[in-house]
PDB file of C-alpha atoms in Angstrom:
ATOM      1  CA  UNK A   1       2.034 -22.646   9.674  1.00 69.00           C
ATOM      2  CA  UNK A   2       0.661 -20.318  11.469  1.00 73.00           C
ATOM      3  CA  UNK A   3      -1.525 -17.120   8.916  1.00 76.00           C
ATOM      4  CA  UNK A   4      -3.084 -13.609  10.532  1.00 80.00           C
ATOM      5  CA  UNK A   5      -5.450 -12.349   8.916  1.00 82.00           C
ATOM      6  CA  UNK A   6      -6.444  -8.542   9.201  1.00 85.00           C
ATOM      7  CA  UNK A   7      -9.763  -7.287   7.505  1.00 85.00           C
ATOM      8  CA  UNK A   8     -10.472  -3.524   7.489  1.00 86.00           C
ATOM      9  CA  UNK A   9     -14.044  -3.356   7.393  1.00 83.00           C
ATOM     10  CA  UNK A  10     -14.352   0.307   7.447  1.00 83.00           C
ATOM     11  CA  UNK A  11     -13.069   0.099   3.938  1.00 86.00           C
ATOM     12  CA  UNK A  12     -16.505   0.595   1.545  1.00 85.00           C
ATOM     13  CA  UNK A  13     -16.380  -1.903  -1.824  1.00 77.00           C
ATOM     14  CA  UNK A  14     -15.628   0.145  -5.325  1.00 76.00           C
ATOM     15  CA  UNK A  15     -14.959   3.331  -2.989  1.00 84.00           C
ATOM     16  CA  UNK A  16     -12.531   5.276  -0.446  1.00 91.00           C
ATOM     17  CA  UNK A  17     -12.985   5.824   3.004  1.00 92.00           C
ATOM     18  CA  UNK A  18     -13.963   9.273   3.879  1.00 91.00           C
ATOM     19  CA  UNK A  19     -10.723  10.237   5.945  1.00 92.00           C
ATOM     20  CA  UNK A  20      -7.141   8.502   5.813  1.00 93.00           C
ATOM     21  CA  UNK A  21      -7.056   7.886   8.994  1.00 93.00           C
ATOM     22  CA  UNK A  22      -8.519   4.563   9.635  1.00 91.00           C
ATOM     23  CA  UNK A  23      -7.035   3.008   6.703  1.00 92.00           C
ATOM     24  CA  UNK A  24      -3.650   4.485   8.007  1.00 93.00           C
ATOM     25  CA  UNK A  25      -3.938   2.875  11.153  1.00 92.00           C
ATOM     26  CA  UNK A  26      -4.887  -0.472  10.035  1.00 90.00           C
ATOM     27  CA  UNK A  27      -1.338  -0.707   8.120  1.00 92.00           C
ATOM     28  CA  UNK A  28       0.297   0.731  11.366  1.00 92.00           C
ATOM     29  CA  UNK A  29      -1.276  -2.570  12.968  1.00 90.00           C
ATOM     30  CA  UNK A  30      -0.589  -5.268  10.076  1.00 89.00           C
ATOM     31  CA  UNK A  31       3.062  -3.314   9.513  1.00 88.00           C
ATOM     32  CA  UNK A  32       3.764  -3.951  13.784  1.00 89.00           C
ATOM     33  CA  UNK A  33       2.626  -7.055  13.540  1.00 86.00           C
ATOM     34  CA  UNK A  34       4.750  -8.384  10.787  1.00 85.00           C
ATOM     35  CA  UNK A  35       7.845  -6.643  12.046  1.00 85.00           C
ATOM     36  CA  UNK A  36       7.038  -8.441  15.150  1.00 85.00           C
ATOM     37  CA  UNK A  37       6.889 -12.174  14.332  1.00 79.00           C
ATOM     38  CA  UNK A  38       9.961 -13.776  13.600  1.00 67.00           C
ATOM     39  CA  UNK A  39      10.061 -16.181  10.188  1.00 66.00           C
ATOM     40  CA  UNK A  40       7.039 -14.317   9.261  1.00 70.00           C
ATOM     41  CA  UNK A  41       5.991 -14.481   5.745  1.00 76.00           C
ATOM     42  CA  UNK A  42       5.124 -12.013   3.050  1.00 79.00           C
ATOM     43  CA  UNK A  43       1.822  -9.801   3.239  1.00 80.00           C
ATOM     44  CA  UNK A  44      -1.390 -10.485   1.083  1.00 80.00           C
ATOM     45  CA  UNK A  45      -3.324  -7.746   0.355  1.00 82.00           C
ATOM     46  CA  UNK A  46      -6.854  -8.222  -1.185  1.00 82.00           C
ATOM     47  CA  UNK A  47      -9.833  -6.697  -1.944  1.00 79.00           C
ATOM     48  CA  UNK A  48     -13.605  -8.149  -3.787  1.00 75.00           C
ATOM     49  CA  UNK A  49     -11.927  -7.892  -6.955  1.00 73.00           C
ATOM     50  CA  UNK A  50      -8.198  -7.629  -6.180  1.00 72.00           C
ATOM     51  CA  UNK A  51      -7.090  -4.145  -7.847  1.00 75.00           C
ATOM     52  CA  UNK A  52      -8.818  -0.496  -7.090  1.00 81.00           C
ATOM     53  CA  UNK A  53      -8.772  -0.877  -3.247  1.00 85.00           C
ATOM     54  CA  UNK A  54      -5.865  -3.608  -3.506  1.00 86.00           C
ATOM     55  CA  UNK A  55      -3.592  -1.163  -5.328  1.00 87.00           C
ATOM     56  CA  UNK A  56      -4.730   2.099  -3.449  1.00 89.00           C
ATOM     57  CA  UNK A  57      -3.301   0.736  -0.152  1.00 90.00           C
ATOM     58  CA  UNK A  58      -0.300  -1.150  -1.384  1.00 89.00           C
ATOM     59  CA  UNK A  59       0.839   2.495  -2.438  1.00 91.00           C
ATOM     60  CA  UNK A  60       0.124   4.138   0.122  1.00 92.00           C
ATOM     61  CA  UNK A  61       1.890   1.655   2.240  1.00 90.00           C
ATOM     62  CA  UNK A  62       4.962   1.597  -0.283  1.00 89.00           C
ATOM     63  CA  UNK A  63       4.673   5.479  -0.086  1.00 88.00           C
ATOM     64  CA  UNK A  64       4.902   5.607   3.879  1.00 85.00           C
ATOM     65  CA  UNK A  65       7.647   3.448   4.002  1.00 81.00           C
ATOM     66  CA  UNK A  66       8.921   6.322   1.505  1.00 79.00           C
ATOM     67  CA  UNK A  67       8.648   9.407   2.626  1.00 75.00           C
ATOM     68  CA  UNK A  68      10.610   8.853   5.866  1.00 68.00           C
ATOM     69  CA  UNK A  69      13.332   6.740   4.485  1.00 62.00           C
ATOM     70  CA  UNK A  70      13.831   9.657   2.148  1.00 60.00           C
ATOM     71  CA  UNK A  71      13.113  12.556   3.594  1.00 66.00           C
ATOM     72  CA  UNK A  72      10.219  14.731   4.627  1.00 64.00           C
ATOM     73  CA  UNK A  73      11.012  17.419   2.046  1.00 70.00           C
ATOM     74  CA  UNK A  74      12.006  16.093  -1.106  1.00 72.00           C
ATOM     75  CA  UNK A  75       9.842  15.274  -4.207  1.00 77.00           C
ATOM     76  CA  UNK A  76       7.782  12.229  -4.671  1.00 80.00           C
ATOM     77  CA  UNK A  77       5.938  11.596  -7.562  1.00 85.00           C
ATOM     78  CA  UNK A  78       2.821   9.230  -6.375  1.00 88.00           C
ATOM     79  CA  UNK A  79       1.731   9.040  -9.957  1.00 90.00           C
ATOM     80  CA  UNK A  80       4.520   7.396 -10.521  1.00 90.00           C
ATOM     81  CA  UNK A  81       4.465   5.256  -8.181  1.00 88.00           C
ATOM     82  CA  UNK A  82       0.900   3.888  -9.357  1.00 90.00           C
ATOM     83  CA  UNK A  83       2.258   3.670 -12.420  1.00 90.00           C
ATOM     84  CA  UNK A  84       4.772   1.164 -11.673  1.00 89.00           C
ATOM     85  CA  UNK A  85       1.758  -0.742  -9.708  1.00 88.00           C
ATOM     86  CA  UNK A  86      -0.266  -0.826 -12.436  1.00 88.00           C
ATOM     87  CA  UNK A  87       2.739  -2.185 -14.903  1.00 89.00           C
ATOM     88  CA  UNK A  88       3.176  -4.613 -12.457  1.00 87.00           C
ATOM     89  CA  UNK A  89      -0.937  -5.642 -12.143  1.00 83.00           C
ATOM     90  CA  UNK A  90      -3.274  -4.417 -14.337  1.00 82.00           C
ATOM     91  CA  UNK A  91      -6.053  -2.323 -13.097  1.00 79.00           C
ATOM     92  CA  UNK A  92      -4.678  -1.311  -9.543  1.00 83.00           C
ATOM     93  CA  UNK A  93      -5.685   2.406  -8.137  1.00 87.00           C
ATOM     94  CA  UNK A  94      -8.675   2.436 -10.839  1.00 84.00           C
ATOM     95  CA  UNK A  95     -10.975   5.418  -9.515  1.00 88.00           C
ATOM     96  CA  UNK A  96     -10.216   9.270  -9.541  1.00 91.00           C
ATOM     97  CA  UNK A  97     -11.297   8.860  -5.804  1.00 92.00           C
ATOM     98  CA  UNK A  98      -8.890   6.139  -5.160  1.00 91.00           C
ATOM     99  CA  UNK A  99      -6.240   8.644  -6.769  1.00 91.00           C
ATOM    100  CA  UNK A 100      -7.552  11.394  -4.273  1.00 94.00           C
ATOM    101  CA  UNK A 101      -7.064   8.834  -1.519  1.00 94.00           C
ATOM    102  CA  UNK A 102      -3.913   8.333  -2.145  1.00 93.00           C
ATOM    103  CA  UNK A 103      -2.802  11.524  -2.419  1.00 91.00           C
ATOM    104  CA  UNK A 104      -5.253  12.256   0.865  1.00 93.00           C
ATOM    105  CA  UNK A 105      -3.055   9.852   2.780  1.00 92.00           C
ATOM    106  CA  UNK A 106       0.060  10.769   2.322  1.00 87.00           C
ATOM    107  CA  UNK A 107      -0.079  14.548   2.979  1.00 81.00           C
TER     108      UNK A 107
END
């Protein structure tokens, strides 16, 4: 079986990059590439600990498959949506920064 592995090093431990940007293009890359491969498997997303920087870009990546699918002016309620990650795992999108991110990212 065949894995690819990304790794966004740009991405500081227990923090938030200082612009969207980067962290938006890396899931432009890992979200081609899966849509790419055929028979390829779900995506792992980690971090060191697995939840503040895990959590902050699984929603933002949940939240830009969103937005268009929805539409660009309609209401989305992102704390909501962390909400629902952090139900689901305990601890993700921990910081006020990571919050900010978020938010940051999506505008």
């Amino acid at each position: 079986r065949l894995v690819r592995h990304f790794q966004d090093l740009s991405w500081p431990d227990q923090g938030v990059p200082t612009k969207p940007r980067g962290a938006l293009s890396f899931l432009e890359q890992v979200n081609w590439a899966q849509s790419t491969i055929l028979g390829s498997g779900p995506i792992v997303v980690h971090c060191s600990a697995g939840i503040g920087c895990t959590g902050t870009i699984i929603v933002i990546d949940i939240l830009a498959d969103t937005i268009p699918q929805e539409c660009l002016d309609c209401d989305i309620d992102i704390s909501k949506m962390i909400q629902m990650e952090q139900r689901q795992h305990s601890g993700m999108v921990q910081m006020e920064a990571q919050y900010k991110f978020v938010y940051t990212a999506v505008q």
